Amino acid sequence: MRTAIALSLVDQAMLSGFSLALNLLLLAHVSAAQFGLFTYALTLLLILTSLHNALIATPIGVGLPGRPEGEQQQTLGVLLTADHLLRLILLPLVAGLCALTSGDMTYGLAAAALCMTGLWRETQRAVAFTLMRPHRALVIDAAMVGLSAAAIAVLWTMLEPVKAMLLGTAAGNAAAVVLAATSQRLAPLGKALAAYRSTWRESRWTLTGAATTEAQYRGYVFMVEGLRGADVLGEVQAGRVLMGPMSLLASAWGRIARPTMTRAIVEGDAGRARRVLFVGTAGVLALSLVYVGILAAAWPWIEPALFRGRHPQIAMLTAAWGFTTVLSLAQICLGYYLQAARLFRPLAFVSVGAAAVSLAALTGLAWTVPPIYAVGAAAAGELLAVVWSLALVLRARKPMTQLVPAS
């Protein structure tokens, strides 16, 4: 399992580095308006990835481990067919929305191509990690990075930079999935839709949780902007810049741990699943605290090199975001166990409650409070989610492990 987690961490770091490189390349060559169009397309992809995770990736992650080979293939066939249908439905919606926003249909089609192929690759990554084949996910993503870079270099000479980057990455996504393809049989559409009705009873709660989690994670941006203005938002966001690498730890661990915990629960060994949870969570939090400690020790060099005295409160804001991010990582780890135990409905209520607390607290920005208050409001929601989720984990007795019906 350690090797699998290490491969998952390498995979996530590679993708994050590639994304950062694309952003830096565009910042150096395009106007703010053009960069805004690229950011808009990526934001749509992030939102759709949350939707896709709820409807497709999570059912794959909890529906396959521990099942007989034949049942795995039947369940996977249903979910892969549902995945193709979902992406076909989203294709014209994304293209139309982006074209309407920009007034450029070519941009809309390029953004739609990025989103559809990106979700296709996410599906294949979910299958690879669920079946404990992280090396295959790493191959897919490494191929995507290499092929996308080559396609972008070629298209850069023919198209505007933003369109070249969107279409080049889309081409890399599609080519990587095709090159790394394994034998996967789809279920007939009618049969898949009938079978997915059972999955929907759980996915609707996962979808609710995903929507409210997005509101919690991104809601403060709109609240701070609306109540205090762009200057305060910039100050608050500056403190979060260095927290990005911490999220890699929980996501890399969760991709391997969720199918492992699911397999243990299906086999009737909930105790083993909880050991995986608590040992893994302790490891994630320990590494996160080490990272925060390194930031604190290096702060006399980091602040002048990165922030250059432009943000007087940046030290306190960064420390506050560090505390909030540690809470968030703990919640993410606990959430993976609750998903493995198929406690989707209670987990959705956790997300709703946390989002409600954070957004209600953020209304305090209407008064004269320091910018760090916004971070405290986010932390309040995360703390509630951690305590509530831990209570659900400790109280859980006999999770539901029913398969997605094959017919």
XYZ file of C-alpha atoms in Angstrom:
407
model
C 0.000 0.000 0.000
C 2.903 2.362 0.702
C 4.218 1.921 -2.827
C 0.759 2.597 -4.249
C 0.404 5.776 -2.162
C 3.876 6.908 -3.246
C 2.929 6.419 -6.916
C -0.317 8.305 -6.329
C 1.598 11.175 -4.739
C 4.046 11.313 -7.649
C 1.104 11.308 -10.061
C -0.637 14.177 -8.281
C 2.558 16.205 -8.016
C 3.206 15.768 -11.742
C -0.303 16.978 -12.641
C -0.039 19.962 -10.310
C 3.340 20.899 -11.756
C 1.976 20.669 -15.295
C -0.994 22.861 -14.407
C 1.290 25.437 -12.805
C 3.530 25.447 -15.890
C 0.547 26.093 -18.184
C -0.615 28.999 -16.039
C 2.844 30.574 -15.906
C 3.277 30.173 -19.671
C -0.002 31.928 -20.372
C 0.663 34.694 -17.847
C 3.852 35.489 -19.719
C 2.213 35.653 -23.183
C -1.416 36.781 -22.993
C -3.497 39.670 -21.703
C -5.454 39.572 -18.468
C -8.680 39.114 -20.459
C -7.294 36.120 -22.340
C -5.974 34.592 -19.138
C -9.433 35.077 -17.673
C -10.922 32.958 -20.474
C -8.451 30.169 -19.716
C -9.251 30.379 -15.997
C -12.973 30.293 -16.784
C -12.597 27.049 -18.750
C -10.497 25.473 -15.992
C -13.024 26.518 -13.346
C -15.791 24.836 -15.339
C -13.657 21.694 -15.507
C -13.132 21.764 -11.727
C -16.869 22.128 -11.095
C -17.710 19.358 -13.567
C -15.053 17.144 -12.001
C -16.847 17.469 -8.648
C -20.124 16.561 -10.349
C -18.468 13.686 -12.178
C -16.822 12.431 -8.997
C -20.192 12.240 -7.283
C -21.992 10.499 -10.142
C -19.267 8.262 -11.615
C -15.896 8.164 -9.826
C -17.216 7.561 -6.303
C -19.577 4.728 -7.396
C -16.567 3.154 -9.137
C -14.460 3.611 -6.010
C -16.932 1.919 -3.668
C -18.703 -0.446 -6.095
C -15.787 -2.579 -7.300
C -13.412 -3.461 -4.437
C -13.983 -6.817 -2.788
C -16.436 -8.049 -5.441
C -16.053 -11.139 -7.618
C -14.486 -10.478 -11.024
C -17.726 -11.020 -12.946
C -19.716 -8.659 -10.760
C -16.944 -6.064 -10.997
C -17.140 -6.135 -14.789
C -20.941 -5.845 -14.775
C -20.869 -2.895 -12.378
C -18.061 -1.225 -14.301
C -19.914 -1.670 -17.597
C -22.947 0.145 -16.164
C -20.872 3.026 -14.811
C -18.762 3.426 -17.957
C -21.912 3.662 -20.070
C -23.327 6.225 -17.633
C -20.031 8.128 -17.901
C -20.225 8.322 -21.704
C -23.851 9.483 -21.525
C -23.059 12.141 -18.908
C -20.220 13.579 -20.988
C -22.385 13.642 -24.127
C -25.046 15.588 -22.228
C -22.512 18.049 -20.848
C -20.723 18.639 -24.168
C -23.229 21.085 -25.752
C -23.902 22.741 -22.397
C -20.243 23.619 -21.865
C -19.719 24.670 -25.475
C -22.800 26.893 -25.425
C -22.002 28.478 -22.055
C -18.411 29.313 -23.027
C -19.415 30.564 -26.473
C -22.104 32.769 -24.930
C -19.668 34.148 -22.356
C -16.887 34.927 -24.830
C -18.810 35.490 -28.079
C -16.424 33.003 -29.710
C -17.739 29.575 -30.737
C -14.234 28.242 -31.392
C -13.301 28.995 -27.799
C -16.516 27.308 -26.653
C -15.718 24.138 -28.594
C -12.131 24.120 -27.318
C -13.307 24.478 -23.706
C -15.885 21.722 -24.214
C -13.211 19.437 -25.683
C -11.009 20.052 -22.640
C -13.829 19.300 -20.193
C -15.084 16.186 -21.956
C -11.663 14.594 -22.439
C -10.611 15.639 -18.953
C -13.587 13.821 -17.444
C -12.861 10.784 -19.647
C -9.333 10.650 -18.254
C -10.669 11.051 -14.704
C -12.861 7.997 -15.223
C -9.910 5.887 -16.323
C -7.821 7.127 -13.417
C -10.633 6.215 -11.017
C -10.765 2.684 -12.430
C -6.986 2.301 -12.193
C -6.759 3.479 -8.582
C -9.817 1.479 -7.513
C -8.359 -1.738 -8.941
C -5.061 -0.926 -7.175
C -3.199 -0.261 -10.404
C -1.671 3.146 -9.650
C 1.099 2.491 -12.167
C -1.533 2.542 -14.935
C -2.887 5.881 -13.704
C 0.668 7.216 -13.663
C 1.205 6.015 -17.239
C -2.035 7.690 -18.377
C -1.141 10.999 -16.734
C 2.496 10.964 -17.827
C 1.355 10.310 -21.398
C -1.169 13.130 -21.094
C 1.503 15.587 -19.942
C 3.934 14.635 -22.704
C 1.381 14.483 -25.504
C -0.354 17.682 -24.375
C 2.957 19.561 -24.333
C 3.719 18.371 -27.864
C 0.223 19.236 -29.141
C 0.314 22.685 -27.514
C 3.708 23.404 -29.110
C 2.304 22.578 -32.552
C -1.022 24.391 -32.117
C 0.699 27.451 -30.633
C 2.008 28.257 -34.119
C -1.480 28.109 -35.650
C -3.970 29.351 -33.046
C -4.332 31.918 -30.315
C -2.473 30.807 -27.149
C -5.572 30.076 -25.049
C -7.225 27.977 -27.762
C -3.937 26.206 -28.477
C -3.607 25.308 -24.818
C -7.214 24.123 -24.425
C -7.207 22.032 -27.613
C -3.660 20.749 -27.037
C -4.527 19.525 -23.543
C -7.749 17.978 -24.835
C -5.779 16.112 -27.501
C -3.309 14.923 -24.867
C -6.146 13.694 -22.623
C -7.803 11.716 -25.408
C -4.585 10.254 -26.817
C -3.355 9.175 -23.376
C -6.593 7.332 -22.602
C -6.636 5.603 -25.991
C -2.974 4.568 -25.780
C -3.386 3.185 -22.271
C -6.771 1.586 -22.968
C -7.582 -1.825 -21.526
C -10.478 -4.112 -22.354
C -13.636 -2.553 -20.908
C -17.083 -3.684 -21.989
C -19.924 -1.197 -21.905
C -23.422 -2.160 -20.832
C -26.306 -1.572 -23.280
C -27.772 1.889 -22.722
C -31.211 0.741 -21.560
C -29.752 -1.815 -19.177
C -27.254 0.720 -17.838
C -29.941 3.332 -17.157
C -32.093 0.789 -15.362
C -29.171 -0.392 -13.232
C -27.978 3.129 -12.460
C -31.272 3.889 -10.714
C -29.972 1.938 -7.722
C -26.713 3.852 -7.799
C -28.635 7.128 -7.957
C -30.127 6.479 -4.510
C -26.611 6.974 -3.151
C -25.190 9.317 -5.789
C -27.833 11.958 -5.149
C -26.429 12.333 -1.640
C -22.858 12.382 -2.942
C -23.926 15.064 -5.403
C -25.531 17.099 -2.612
C -22.333 16.815 -0.608
C -20.213 17.844 -3.584
C -22.374 20.906 -4.260
C -22.306 22.106 -0.660
C -18.578 21.401 -0.377
C -18.002 23.592 -3.426
C -20.108 26.288 -1.748
C -18.006 25.997 1.408
C -14.624 25.980 -0.355
C -15.393 28.741 -2.869
C -18.178 30.673 -1.177
C -15.811 32.819 0.853
C -14.349 34.206 -2.407
C -17.699 35.685 -3.407
C -18.582 36.785 0.131
C -15.279 38.601 0.666
C -15.425 40.177 -2.797
C -19.018 41.316 -2.329
C -18.755 42.575 1.257
C -15.180 43.889 1.455
C -13.900 44.288 -2.099
C -11.132 42.915 -4.282
C -8.301 44.334 -2.150
C -9.343 42.349 0.930
C -9.963 39.263 -1.193
C -6.457 39.540 -2.604
C -5.055 39.799 0.909
C -6.960 36.733 2.080
C -6.080 34.693 -0.998
C -2.398 35.579 -0.753
C -2.268 33.720 2.553
C -3.584 30.570 0.918
C -1.031 30.429 -1.891
C 1.426 28.197 -0.023
C -1.197 25.686 1.154
C -1.650 23.992 -2.241
C 0.914 21.182 -1.752
C -0.792 20.054 1.453
C -3.919 18.922 -0.412
C -1.776 16.523 -2.467
C -1.225 14.371 0.614
C -4.895 13.649 1.346
C -5.901 13.100 -2.285
C -2.929 10.805 -2.978
C -3.652 8.767 0.152
C -7.409 8.659 -0.463
C -7.161 7.247 -3.975
C -5.497 4.154 -2.550
C -7.105 4.057 0.889
C -10.752 4.262 -0.201
C -10.734 1.045 -2.261
C -8.656 -0.633 0.463
C -11.183 0.348 3.159
C -14.087 -0.608 0.895
C -12.582 -4.050 0.319
C -12.132 -4.557 4.082
C -15.733 -3.515 4.804
C -17.124 -5.782 2.080
C -15.148 -8.658 3.592
C -16.687 -7.900 6.993
C -13.546 -6.493 8.594
C -14.571 -2.959 9.566
C -11.822 -2.926 12.168
C -9.164 -3.212 9.468
C -10.835 -0.404 7.537
C -10.720 1.844 10.582
C -7.055 1.033 11.163
C -6.320 2.099 7.588
C -8.276 5.303 8.257
C -6.653 6.269 11.533
C -3.099 5.299 10.596
C -3.419 7.047 7.234
C -5.011 10.169 8.703
C -2.281 10.368 11.334
C 0.328 10.111 8.590
C -1.310 12.775 6.420
C -1.646 15.176 9.342
C 1.905 14.520 10.552
C 3.354 15.286 7.114
C 1.141 18.374 6.889
C 2.457 19.663 10.203
C 6.014 19.026 9.033
C 5.277 21.102 5.933
C 3.808 23.920 8.045
C 6.865 23.766 10.299
C 9.182 24.088 7.301
C 7.211 27.128 6.116
C 7.492 28.696 9.567
C 11.238 28.059 9.749
C 11.816 29.414 6.241
C 9.470 32.386 6.618
C 12.245 34.995 7.000
C 13.319 34.048 3.458
C 9.883 33.245 1.981
C 8.186 36.549 2.803
C 10.675 38.908 1.113
C 11.142 36.588 -1.870
C 7.435 35.926 -2.545
C 5.392 38.708 -0.961
C 7.999 41.516 -0.817
C 6.294 43.378 2.002
C 3.125 44.006 -0.019
C 0.844 42.252 2.488
C 1.430 43.430 6.081
C -0.788 40.713 7.609
C 0.474 37.867 5.441
C 2.224 35.940 8.235
C -0.953 35.670 10.341
C -3.107 34.906 7.295
C -0.762 32.132 6.173
C -0.709 30.633 9.673
C -4.525 30.758 9.819
C -4.823 29.073 6.419
C -2.340 26.430 7.591
C -4.567 25.583 10.571
C -7.691 25.586 8.390
C -6.053 23.363 5.778
C -4.996 20.819 8.407
C -8.629 20.637 9.541
C -9.710 20.244 5.914
C -7.288 17.349 5.378
C -8.621 15.558 8.446
C -12.168 15.969 7.119
C -11.178 14.688 3.673
C -9.631 11.552 5.195
C -12.689 10.873 7.368
C -14.897 11.453 4.332
C -13.090 8.730 2.385
C -13.968 6.229 5.129
C -17.610 7.326 5.191
C -17.762 6.896 1.417
C -16.190 3.442 1.696
C -18.830 2.591 4.289
C -21.478 3.960 1.910
C -22.712 6.459 4.492
C -23.438 8.975 1.760
C -26.559 10.523 3.267
C -24.997 11.349 6.666
C -21.877 12.650 4.907
C -24.037 14.945 2.764
C -25.579 16.424 5.911
C -22.073 17.044 7.255
C -21.265 19.042 4.114
C -24.526 20.987 4.300
C -23.952 21.824 7.961
C -20.336 22.886 7.452
C -21.229 25.088 4.475
C -24.094 26.703 6.405
C -21.841 27.523 9.367
C -19.079 28.970 7.173
C -21.388 31.062 5.005
C -23.363 32.340 8.023
C -20.139 33.317 9.774
C -18.910 35.104 6.648
C -21.809 37.556 6.886
C -19.830 39.080 9.753
C -17.613 40.644 7.109
C -20.312 43.285 6.747
C -18.917 44.765 9.970
C -15.440 46.134 10.624
C -13.451 42.962 11.183
C -9.894 42.142 10.057
C -9.355 40.053 6.899
C -8.292 37.045 8.976
C -11.923 36.773 10.101
C -12.761 35.244 6.700
C -10.264 32.450 7.307
C -11.720 31.908 10.767
C -15.190 31.530 9.252
C -13.874 28.840 6.895
C -12.147 27.122 9.831
C -15.385 27.075 11.839
C -17.118 25.066 9.119
C -14.156 22.687 8.802
C -14.046 22.113 12.574
C -17.747 21.244 12.663
C -17.240 18.839 9.737
C -14.314 17.086 11.442
C -16.140 16.595 14.756
C -19.355 15.450 13.037
C -17.558 13.079 10.661
C -15.483 11.557 13.463
C -18.672 10.920 15.420
C -20.153 9.137 12.382
C -17.034 7.000 11.982
C -17.014 5.959 15.644
C -20.761 5.298 15.669
C -20.868 3.290 12.435
C -21.690 -0.373 13.005
C -22.813 -2.184 9.852
C -22.348 -0.104 6.677
C -24.347 -0.856 3.601
C -22.260 -2.746 1.023
C -24.847 -3.564 -1.583
C -23.577 -3.790 -5.153
C -24.865 -1.678 -7.989
C -27.285 -4.122 -9.607
C -26.121 -5.472 -12.925
C -29.589 -5.565 -14.372
